[in-house]
Amino acid sequence: MKPDQQYPDKPLSVYFFGTCLIDLIYPQAGLAGMQLIQREGVKVIFPQDQTCCGQPAWNSGYREQARSVALAQLDCFPQDIPIVVPSASCAGMMRYQYPELFKDTPQLSRVKGFSNRVFELTEFLVHVLKVKLKDLGPPTRVALHASCSAQREMAVSEEHSNLLQQLDNVEILEQERKRECCGFGGTFAVKHAEISNAMVEDKAKSIADTGAEKLVSGDCGCLMNISGNLQHTGQGPEGQHIATFLWERTNATES
Amino acid sequence: MQQKVEFEQRVHKALSDSQLRQNFRSTMDGLMAKRSQAFPDKERLEKLRLQGAQIRANALLKLPELLEQLEERCTANGIRVHWAETVEQANQAVLKIMQDHNATNLIKGKSMVSEEMELNHFLEQHGIEVLESDLGEFIVQLAGEPPSHIVAPAIHKSRQDIARLFQEKFPDIPYSEDVETLTRSARDILRRKFYEASIGLSGVNFAVAETGTICLVENEGNGRMCTTIPDVHIAVTGIEKVVEKLSDIPPLMELLPRSATGQHITTYFNMITSPRKEGEKDGPREVHLVLLDNGRSSIYEDPELMESLRCIRCGACMNHCPVYARIGGHAYGTTIPGPIGSVIEPQKLGLDRFGVLPTASTLCGACGEACPVRIPLPKLLNRLRFEQVRDDPPDNTMGKGSQRSIRESLVWNLWSWANTHPALYRLGCLFLTRLRGLVPKQLGVWTRVRKAPAIAPKTLHELAREMGIEDE
């Protein structure tokens, strides 16, 4: 967590912002995230009108388009309750970049009110719900990739580890150059494919070299990138969103 | 799109050179580890960074007054100040000093501003012999290349590369790959030149307005030699290097060497406040300070972009940049490479020519985290991405709006339209999930090293509804 971050008491209900990548590619991660919250006795609301946080346009310089999409999201989450996001990248966009995006606009104070309610999933589980996880799975060894947003912008990589460490049968294996970016960077991966490819090859190799059985990450952009390369080379572990991993290991009704 | 093609060619060349990649990777890993060890107390580091940022921000806030004060104090101390709005004017100022002394050779300490001026090339065209005396600069000068890193200019070269270069340029010296022997050879060659040169040139790390002092940070002693042995010393600097007070220097010096090379202090720290005074036995008889603008004052006009002028040229942002570590300094094609170069250079040279550089970043934030004066590099990269595609440029400076293409803006308009019409978005997703079998297995550059991502059979929107999760 950031030194100045304040967390609310456990609420009765929360909003869930699923992110567009999870919506289309990793919906199970979104579902698991909601189930982890529900299990703590908190009601989850998933507004059906939500789409994307707007980050792709914001990082490409198309601010007007990013603002339209951001405003559409603001309309979906009107109640004064936390908004939980299973991605540090999208959460960072909504918490820290929205106020930049709306700087010098009449919407700024409304945007700030929204941004202050945004929490990344693992920080919410640790600091607000204060979850205690009971590991039901067999012994396993995993590599954790905390995204750049998780490490820096949101400062929640400790919370990722905290949750994994609560699982008695899970060992976290350290990879070389753990803090280095995987090379995704949104449109960067397409605009500068050759550099991105060089970066993901290095990252995937350092993860494969750990001998881990699973790659766990809190961000699906990185997962899609790193797992994509691991599947391409046929080396290394399967990737999983941290929410799916935590849910599968702690849910009594799943095998 | 010519600039993008050229950049990609340089990138391709760098990425295909495994020796080059190894050279950068191992050096950057080493520099990052050393920096981290040099700041064992992270809380202290953050306090220092804040202090460093405040000192630099304060200096920029008062820049016009401080520059006047610097000129006044320097002049009072006997240092002659030359203002140069452009590179041409700065080069002419140096040439004039050389000609006034009938000097035909110049010995140089390390100076990135002189690289920006392409001073060596300019002086050589006027029949003046220029010799770089910093070991790294000496090597790249021999090779006829620009520096690839602002602190370690020859870092792209391996020991063996340098041994071969020396063999080619100095056939009389026995071939050696030993670092000590190579360094000694260079030292012997340079030592003689110091006595021959009548004029020495150096860069400036900080210029103190309060006292009219030029501060010079270095490790090899060549900077001290350049500024003390020749009869005339010319210092060249960008106008942004000024600080207000002498007491601003200790915190900056606590940050600079640690951030750059992980050293607690450099071997030499020179503070030059006047030429040789009466009764003194050594030191230059004349000291000149050339203050170069070259686009800095237009950067200064924008309160956000101005933050890039805080830079103290430590190189930590490039040491920590995963893109720089892979492509190296030459791929950027500008005097200053890496994240800070991608912010400063397009502003100076134009987004129409170097707008590709701000896009060559994943915005991972490692640069901003390492910067000792807290320049928000990712934020500034994002800002320049905006400036180059905006359709309402307030003026045409820096090539604002020059990279906007009809096709790209159409794509973002469509994207925005789809994401602001939820029913349409859901319908689109429904199509994608149901027709996922038709999505091609090959997705251009993405699938060159990756398997294509698999679209899920049902979206989260659908799963949430099926699970009975409330909509509002």
PDB file of N, CA and C in Angstrom, chain A residues 156-231:
ATOM      1  N   VAL A 156       0.716  -2.424  -4.726  1.00  0.00           N
ATOM      2  CA  VAL A 156      -0.024  -3.550  -4.128  1.00  0.00           C
ATOM      3  C   VAL A 156       0.686  -4.897  -4.344  1.00  0.00           C
ATOM      4  N   SER A 157       1.953  -4.878  -4.732  1.00  0.00           N
ATOM      5  CA  SER A 157       2.622  -6.167  -4.943  1.00  0.00           C
ATOM      6  C   SER A 157       2.795  -6.921  -3.618  1.00  0.00           C
ATOM      7  N   GLU A 158       2.957  -6.167  -2.529  1.00  0.00           N
ATOM      8  CA  GLU A 158       3.042  -6.797  -1.201  1.00  0.00           C
ATOM      9  C   GLU A 158       1.737  -7.520  -0.874  1.00  0.00           C
ATOM     10  N   GLU A 159       0.637  -6.916  -1.289  1.00  0.00           N
ATOM     11  CA  GLU A 159      -0.673  -7.514  -1.026  1.00  0.00           C
ATOM     12  C   GLU A 159      -0.849  -8.787  -1.848  1.00  0.00           C
ATOM     13  N   HIS A 160      -0.326  -8.796  -3.077  1.00  0.00           N
ATOM     14  CA  HIS A 160      -0.348 -10.029  -3.875  1.00  0.00           C
ATOM     15  C   HIS A 160       0.367 -11.133  -3.093  1.00  0.00           C
ATOM     16  N   SER A 161       1.604 -10.821  -2.633  1.00  0.00           N
ATOM     17  CA  SER A 161       2.402 -11.833  -1.925  1.00  0.00           C
ATOM     18  C   SER A 161       1.729 -12.238  -0.632  1.00  0.00           C
ATOM     19  N   ASN A 162       1.217 -11.261   0.087  1.00  0.00           N
ATOM     20  CA  ASN A 162       0.542 -11.529   1.358  1.00  0.00           C
ATOM     21  C   ASN A 162      -0.526 -12.613   1.188  1.00  0.00           C
ATOM     22  N   LEU A 163      -1.351 -12.468   0.150  1.00  0.00           N
ATOM     23  CA  LEU A 163      -2.442 -13.427  -0.057  1.00  0.00           C
ATOM     24  C   LEU A 163      -1.898 -14.810  -0.405  1.00  0.00           C
ATOM     25  N   LEU A 164      -0.855 -14.825  -1.241  1.00  0.00           N
ATOM     26  CA  LEU A 164      -0.281 -16.132  -1.618  1.00  0.00           C
ATOM     27  C   LEU A 164       0.379 -16.792  -0.403  1.00  0.00           C
ATOM     28  N   GLN A 165       0.997 -15.959   0.439  1.00  0.00           N
ATOM     29  CA  GLN A 165       1.675 -16.507   1.617  1.00  0.00           C
ATOM     30  C   GLN A 165       0.699 -17.057   2.648  1.00  0.00           C
ATOM     31  N   GLN A 166      -0.547 -16.603   2.577  1.00  0.00           N
ATOM     32  CA  GLN A 166      -1.553 -17.170   3.497  1.00  0.00           C
ATOM     33  C   GLN A 166      -1.869 -18.630   3.162  1.00  0.00           C
ATOM     34  N   LEU A 167      -1.498 -19.029   1.947  1.00  0.00           N
ATOM     35  CA  LEU A 167      -1.796 -20.408   1.521  1.00  0.00           C
ATOM     36  C   LEU A 167      -0.641 -21.320   1.940  1.00  0.00           C
ATOM     37  N   ASP A 168      -0.949 -22.234   2.875  1.00  0.00           N
ATOM     38  CA  ASP A 168       0.102 -23.049   3.502  1.00  0.00           C
ATOM     39  C   ASP A 168       0.873 -23.911   2.515  1.00  0.00           C
ATOM     40  N   ASN A 169       0.187 -24.412   1.492  1.00  0.00           N
ATOM     41  CA  ASN A 169       0.837 -25.358   0.582  1.00  0.00           C
ATOM     42  C   ASN A 169       1.415 -24.712  -0.669  1.00  0.00           C
ATOM     43  N   VAL A 170       1.458 -23.382  -0.660  1.00  0.00           N
ATOM     44  CA  VAL A 170       1.967 -22.685  -1.846  1.00  0.00           C
ATOM     45  C   VAL A 170       3.323 -22.062  -1.542  1.00  0.00           C
ATOM     46  N   GLU A 171       4.295 -22.407  -2.374  1.00  0.00           N
ATOM     47  CA  GLU A 171       5.617 -21.816  -2.225  1.00  0.00           C
ATOM     48  C   GLU A 171       5.822 -20.836  -3.377  1.00  0.00           C
ATOM     49  N   ILE A 172       6.298 -19.632  -3.067  1.00  0.00           N
ATOM     50  CA  ILE A 172       6.551 -18.639  -4.122  1.00  0.00           C
ATOM     51  C   ILE A 172       8.021 -18.727  -4.524  1.00  0.00           C
ATOM     52  N   LEU A 173       8.266 -18.927  -5.803  1.00  0.00           N
ATOM     53  CA  LEU A 173       9.637 -19.018  -6.302  1.00  0.00           C
ATOM     54  C   LEU A 173      10.067 -17.677  -6.890  1.00  0.00           C
ATOM     55  N   GLU A 174      11.255 -17.239  -6.514  1.00  0.00           N
ATOM     56  CA  GLU A 174      11.763 -15.954  -6.986  1.00  0.00           C
ATOM     57  C   GLU A 174      12.338 -16.077  -8.383  1.00  0.00           C
ATOM     58  N   GLN A 175      11.982 -15.169  -9.240  1.00  0.00           N
ATOM     59  CA  GLN A 175      12.535 -15.159 -10.591  1.00  0.00           C
ATOM     60  C   GLN A 175      13.598 -14.071 -10.699  1.00  0.00           C
ATOM     61  N   GLU A 176      14.446 -14.220 -11.700  1.00  0.00           N
ATOM     62  CA  GLU A 176      15.468 -13.215 -11.947  1.00  0.00           C
ATOM     63  C   GLU A 176      14.803 -11.939 -12.485  1.00  0.00           C
ATOM     64  N   ARG A 177      15.345 -10.777 -12.118  1.00  0.00           N
ATOM     65  CA  ARG A 177      14.820  -9.471 -12.554  1.00  0.00           C
ATOM     66  C   ARG A 177      13.310  -9.389 -12.380  1.00  0.00           C
ATOM     67  N   LYS A 178      12.912  -9.730 -11.162  1.00  0.00           N
ATOM     68  CA  LYS A 178      11.495  -9.845 -10.860  1.00  0.00           C
ATOM     69  C   LYS A 178      10.715  -8.556 -11.133  1.00  0.00           C
ATOM     70  N   ARG A 179      11.353  -7.409 -10.863  1.00  0.00           N
ATOM     71  CA  ARG A 179      10.620  -6.158 -10.959  1.00  0.00           C
ATOM     72  C   ARG A 179      10.554  -5.606 -12.390  1.00  0.00           C
ATOM     73  N   GLU A 180      11.223  -6.271 -13.311  1.00  0.00           N
ATOM     74  CA  GLU A 180      11.260  -5.708 -14.662  1.00  0.00           C
ATOM     75  C   GLU A 180       9.953  -5.936 -15.425  1.00  0.00           C
ATOM     76  N   CYS A 181       9.617  -4.953 -16.228  1.00  0.00           N
ATOM     77  CA  CYS A 181       8.390  -4.976 -17.039  1.00  0.00           C
ATOM     78  C   CYS A 181       8.401  -6.168 -18.002  1.00  0.00           C
ATOM     79  N   CYS A 182       7.222  -6.732 -18.278  1.00  0.00           N
ATOM     80  CA  CYS A 182       7.128  -7.879 -19.184  1.00  0.00           C
ATOM     81  C   CYS A 182       7.087  -7.453 -20.641  1.00  0.00           C
ATOM     82  N   GLY A 183       6.934  -6.147 -20.894  1.00  0.00           N
ATOM     83  CA  GLY A 183       6.973  -5.666 -22.278  1.00  0.00           C
ATOM     84  C   GLY A 183       5.611  -5.520 -22.941  1.00  0.00           C
ATOM     85  N   PHE A 184       4.539  -5.636 -22.152  1.00  0.00           N
ATOM     86  CA  PHE A 184       3.205  -5.501 -22.754  1.00  0.00           C
ATOM     87  C   PHE A 184       2.931  -4.037 -23.113  1.00  0.00           C
ATOM     88  N   GLY A 185       2.673  -3.227 -22.101  1.00  0.00           N
ATOM     89  CA  GLY A 185       2.523  -1.787 -22.364  1.00  0.00           C
ATOM     90  C   GLY A 185       1.391  -1.420 -23.294  1.00  0.00           C
ATOM     91  N   GLY A 186       0.335  -2.237 -23.360  1.00  0.00           N
ATOM     92  CA  GLY A 186      -0.834  -1.889 -24.189  1.00  0.00           C
ATOM     93  C   GLY A 186      -0.464  -1.811 -25.661  1.00  0.00           C
ATOM     94  N   THR A 187      -0.725  -0.645 -26.259  1.00  0.00           N
ATOM     95  CA  THR A 187      -0.458  -0.491 -27.689  1.00  0.00           C
ATOM     96  C   THR A 187       1.037  -0.575 -28.014  1.00  0.00           C
ATOM     97  N   PHE A 188       1.880  -0.433 -26.971  1.00  0.00           N
ATOM     98  CA  PHE A 188       3.337  -0.565 -27.169  1.00  0.00           C
ATOM     99  C   PHE A 188       3.671  -1.907 -27.812  1.00  0.00           C
ATOM    100  N   ALA A 189       2.986  -2.970 -27.356  1.00  0.00           N
ATOM    101  CA  ALA A 189       3.277  -4.316 -27.848  1.00  0.00           C
ATOM    102  C   ALA A 189       3.050  -4.432 -29.357  1.00  0.00           C
ATOM    103  N   VAL A 190       2.187  -3.577 -29.875  1.00  0.00           N
ATOM    104  CA  VAL A 190       1.920  -3.600 -31.311  1.00  0.00           C
ATOM    105  C   VAL A 190       2.785  -2.558 -32.038  1.00  0.00           C
ATOM    106  N   LYS A 191       2.855  -1.356 -31.433  1.00  0.00           N
ATOM    107  CA  LYS A 191       3.613  -0.270 -32.069  1.00  0.00           C
ATOM    108  C   LYS A 191       5.108  -0.568 -32.099  1.00  0.00           C
ATOM    109  N   HIS A 192       5.594  -1.180 -31.053  1.00  0.00           N
ATOM    110  CA  HIS A 192       7.024  -1.481 -30.980  1.00  0.00           C
ATOM    111  C   HIS A 192       7.207  -2.977 -30.720  1.00  0.00           C
ATOM    112  N   ALA A 193       6.655  -3.742 -31.634  1.00  0.00           N
ATOM    113  CA  ALA A 193       6.578  -5.193 -31.453  1.00  0.00           C
ATOM    114  C   ALA A 193       7.941  -5.830 -31.216  1.00  0.00           C
ATOM    115  N   GLU A 194       8.943  -5.373 -31.918  1.00  0.00           N
ATOM    116  CA  GLU A 194      10.233  -6.052 -31.811  1.00  0.00           C
ATOM    117  C   GLU A 194      10.828  -5.883 -30.407  1.00  0.00           C
ATOM    118  N   ILE A 195      10.690  -4.678 -29.859  1.00  0.00           N
ATOM    119  CA  ILE A 195      11.201  -4.450 -28.493  1.00  0.00           C
ATOM    120  C   ILE A 195      10.353  -5.250 -27.504  1.00  0.00           C
ATOM    121  N   SER A 196       9.035  -5.181 -27.686  1.00  0.00           N
ATOM    122  CA  SER A 196       8.126  -5.903 -26.802  1.00  0.00           C
ATOM    123  C   SER A 196       8.425  -7.410 -26.821  1.00  0.00           C
ATOM    124  N   ASN A 197       8.661  -7.930 -28.016  1.00  0.00           N
ATOM    125  CA  ASN A 197       8.964  -9.356 -28.145  1.00  0.00           C
ATOM    126  C   ASN A 197      10.239  -9.721 -27.380  1.00  0.00           C
ATOM    127  N   ALA A 198      11.258  -8.854 -27.512  1.00  0.00           N
ATOM    128  CA  ALA A 198      12.518  -9.117 -26.803  1.00  0.00           C
ATOM    129  C   ALA A 198      12.284  -9.113 -25.295  1.00  0.00           C
ATOM    130  N   MET A 199      11.435  -8.213 -24.836  1.00  0.00           N
ATOM    131  CA  MET A 199      11.181  -8.108 -23.400  1.00  0.00           C
ATOM    132  C   MET A 199      10.399  -9.314 -22.881  1.00  0.00           C
ATOM    133  N   VAL A 200       9.368  -9.712 -23.611  1.00  0.00           N
ATOM    134  CA  VAL A 200       8.539 -10.823 -23.113  1.00  0.00           C
ATOM    135  C   VAL A 200       9.311 -12.141 -23.156  1.00  0.00           C
ATOM    136  N   GLU A 201      10.193 -12.279 -24.142  1.00  0.00           N
ATOM    137  CA  GLU A 201      10.982 -13.519 -24.199  1.00  0.00           C
ATOM    138  C   GLU A 201      11.871 -13.656 -22.967  1.00  0.00           C
ATOM    139  N   ASP A 202      12.477 -12.537 -22.569  1.00  0.00           N
ATOM    140  CA  ASP A 202      13.327 -12.566 -21.368  1.00  0.00           C
ATOM    141  C   ASP A 202      12.499 -12.865 -20.120  1.00  0.00           C
ATOM    142  N   LYS A 203      11.352 -12.183 -20.021  1.00  0.00           N
ATOM    143  CA  LYS A 203      10.508 -12.352 -18.828  1.00  0.00           C
ATOM    144  C   LYS A 203      10.004 -13.798 -18.729  1.00  0.00           C
ATOM    145  N   ALA A 204       9.519 -14.324 -19.845  1.00  0.00           N
ATOM    146  CA  ALA A 204       8.974 -15.685 -19.835  1.00  0.00           C
ATOM    147  C   ALA A 204      10.070 -16.693 -19.485  1.00  0.00           C
ATOM    148  N   LYS A 205      11.266 -16.449 -19.985  1.00  0.00           N
ATOM    149  CA  LYS A 205      12.359 -17.370 -19.703  1.00  0.00           C
ATOM    150  C   LYS A 205      12.700 -17.342 -18.209  1.00  0.00           C
ATOM    151  N   SER A 206      12.760 -16.159 -17.630  1.00  0.00           N
ATOM    152  CA  SER A 206      13.119 -16.096 -16.210  1.00  0.00           C
ATOM    153  C   SER A 206      12.037 -16.758 -15.360  1.00  0.00           C
ATOM    154  N   ILE A 207      10.812 -16.719 -15.826  1.00  0.00           N
ATOM    155  CA  ILE A 207       9.725 -17.386 -15.087  1.00  0.00           C
ATOM    156  C   ILE A 207       9.812 -18.913 -15.280  1.00  0.00           C
ATOM    157  N   ALA A 208      10.044 -19.322 -16.520  1.00  0.00           N
ATOM    158  CA  ALA A 208      10.170 -20.761 -16.788  1.00  0.00           C
ATOM    159  C   ALA A 208      11.351 -21.352 -16.005  1.00  0.00           C
ATOM    160  N   ASP A 209      12.429 -20.555 -15.902  1.00  0.00           N
ATOM    161  CA  ASP A 209      13.631 -21.033 -15.206  1.00  0.00           C
ATOM    162  C   ASP A 209      13.417 -21.300 -13.719  1.00  0.00           C
ATOM    163  N   THR A 210      12.372 -20.728 -13.141  1.00  0.00           N
ATOM    164  CA  THR A 210      12.135 -20.972 -11.712  1.00  0.00           C
ATOM    165  C   THR A 210      11.654 -22.399 -11.475  1.00  0.00           C
ATOM    166  N   GLY A 211      11.104 -23.020 -12.509  1.00  0.00           N
ATOM    167  CA  GLY A 211      10.546 -24.362 -12.349  1.00  0.00           C
ATOM    168  C   GLY A 211       9.168 -24.342 -11.697  1.00  0.00           C
ATOM    169  N   ALA A 212       8.542 -23.182 -11.655  1.00  0.00           N
ATOM    170  CA  ALA A 212       7.221 -23.069 -11.021  1.00  0.00           C
ATOM    171  C   ALA A 212       6.172 -23.853 -11.815  1.00  0.00           C
ATOM    172  N   GLU A 213       5.153 -24.297 -11.095  1.00  0.00           N
ATOM    173  CA  GLU A 213       4.057 -25.019 -11.763  1.00  0.00           C
ATOM    174  C   GLU A 213       2.992 -24.059 -12.279  1.00  0.00           C
ATOM    175  N   LYS A 214       3.018 -22.849 -11.744  1.00  0.00           N
ATOM    176  CA  LYS A 214       2.030 -21.879 -12.177  1.00  0.00           C
ATOM    177  C   LYS A 214       2.610 -20.478 -12.147  1.00  0.00           C
ATOM    178  N   LEU A 215       2.164 -19.651 -13.093  1.00  0.00           N
ATOM    179  CA  LEU A 215       2.495 -18.237 -13.074  1.00  0.00           C
ATOM    180  C   LEU A 215       1.245 -17.508 -12.615  1.00  0.00           C
ATOM    181  N   VAL A 216       1.385 -16.708 -11.561  1.00  0.00           N
ATOM    182  CA  VAL A 216       0.241 -15.993 -11.026  1.00  0.00           C
ATOM    183  C   VAL A 216       0.487 -14.500 -11.181  1.00  0.00           C
ATOM    184  N   SER A 217      -0.528 -13.777 -11.650  1.00  0.00           N
ATOM    185  CA  SER A 217      -0.405 -12.325 -11.773  1.00  0.00           C
ATOM    186  C   SER A 217      -1.736 -11.662 -11.479  1.00  0.00           C
ATOM    187  N   GLY A 218      -1.681 -10.437 -11.054  1.00  0.00           N
ATOM    188  CA  GLY A 218      -2.912  -9.685 -10.777  1.00  0.00           C
ATOM    189  C   GLY A 218      -3.389  -8.882 -11.967  1.00  0.00           C
ATOM    190  N   ASP A 219      -2.655  -8.968 -13.088  1.00  0.00           N
ATOM    191  CA  ASP A 219      -3.031  -8.197 -14.266  1.00  0.00           C
ATOM    192  C   ASP A 219      -3.082  -9.071 -15.510  1.00  0.00           C
ATOM    193  N   CYS A 220      -4.205  -9.020 -16.207  1.00  0.00           N
ATOM    194  CA  CYS A 220      -4.391  -9.906 -17.358  1.00  0.00           C
ATOM    195  C   CYS A 220      -3.629  -9.449 -18.595  1.00  0.00           C
ATOM    196  N   GLY A 221      -3.250  -8.175 -18.652  1.00  0.00           N
ATOM    197  CA  GLY A 221      -2.422  -7.726 -19.769  1.00  0.00           C
ATOM    198  C   GLY A 221      -1.095  -8.459 -19.753  1.00  0.00           C
ATOM    199  N   CYS A 222      -0.466  -8.495 -18.572  1.00  0.00           N
ATOM    200  CA  CYS A 222       0.820  -9.199 -18.432  1.00  0.00           C
ATOM    201  C   CYS A 222       0.630 -10.689 -18.680  1.00  0.00           C
ATOM    202  N   LEU A 223      -0.461 -11.229 -18.136  1.00  0.00           N
ATOM    203  CA  LEU A 223      -0.716 -12.677 -18.280  1.00  0.00           C
ATOM    204  C   LEU A 223      -0.853 -13.066 -19.747  1.00  0.00           C
ATOM    205  N   MET A 224      -1.630 -12.268 -20.472  1.00  0.00           N
ATOM    206  CA  MET A 224      -1.854 -12.559 -21.886  1.00  0.00           C
ATOM    207  C   MET A 224      -0.519 -12.526 -22.638  1.00  0.00           C
ATOM    208  N   ASN A 225       0.324 -11.583 -22.232  1.00  0.00           N
ATOM    209  CA  ASN A 225       1.628 -11.401 -22.870  1.00  0.00           C
ATOM    210  C   ASN A 225       2.584 -12.550 -22.513  1.00  0.00           C
ATOM    211  N   ILE A 226       2.772 -12.761 -21.219  1.00  0.00           N
ATOM    212  CA  ILE A 226       3.774 -13.758 -20.783  1.00  0.00           C
ATOM    213  C   ILE A 226       3.294 -15.178 -21.106  1.00  0.00           C
ATOM    214  N   SER A 227       2.034 -15.465 -20.757  1.00  0.00           N
ATOM    215  CA  SER A 227       1.514 -16.810 -21.048  1.00  0.00           C
ATOM    216  C   SER A 227       1.513 -17.078 -22.541  1.00  0.00           C
ATOM    217  N   GLY A 228       1.212 -16.026 -23.306  1.00  0.00           N
ATOM    218  CA  GLY A 228       1.225 -16.163 -24.756  1.00  0.00           C
ATOM    219  C   GLY A 228       2.574 -16.659 -25.237  1.00  0.00           C
ATOM    220  N   ASN A 229       3.637 -16.103 -24.657  1.00  0.00           N
ATOM    221  CA  ASN A 229       4.980 -16.539 -25.050  1.00  0.00           C
ATOM    222  C   ASN A 229       5.301 -17.922 -24.502  1.00  0.00           C
ATOM    223  N   LEU A 230       4.888 -18.185 -23.269  1.00  0.00           N
ATOM    224  CA  LEU A 230       5.154 -19.510 -22.685  1.00  0.00           C
ATOM    225  C   LEU A 230       4.457 -20.603 -23.499  1.00  0.00           C
ATOM    226  N   GLN A 231       3.235 -20.315 -23.950  1.00  0.00           N
ATOM    227  CA  GLN A 231       2.512 -21.296 -24.776  1.00  0.00           C
ATOM    228  C   GLN A 231       3.161 -21.448 -26.146  1.00  0.00           C
TER     229      GLN A 231
END
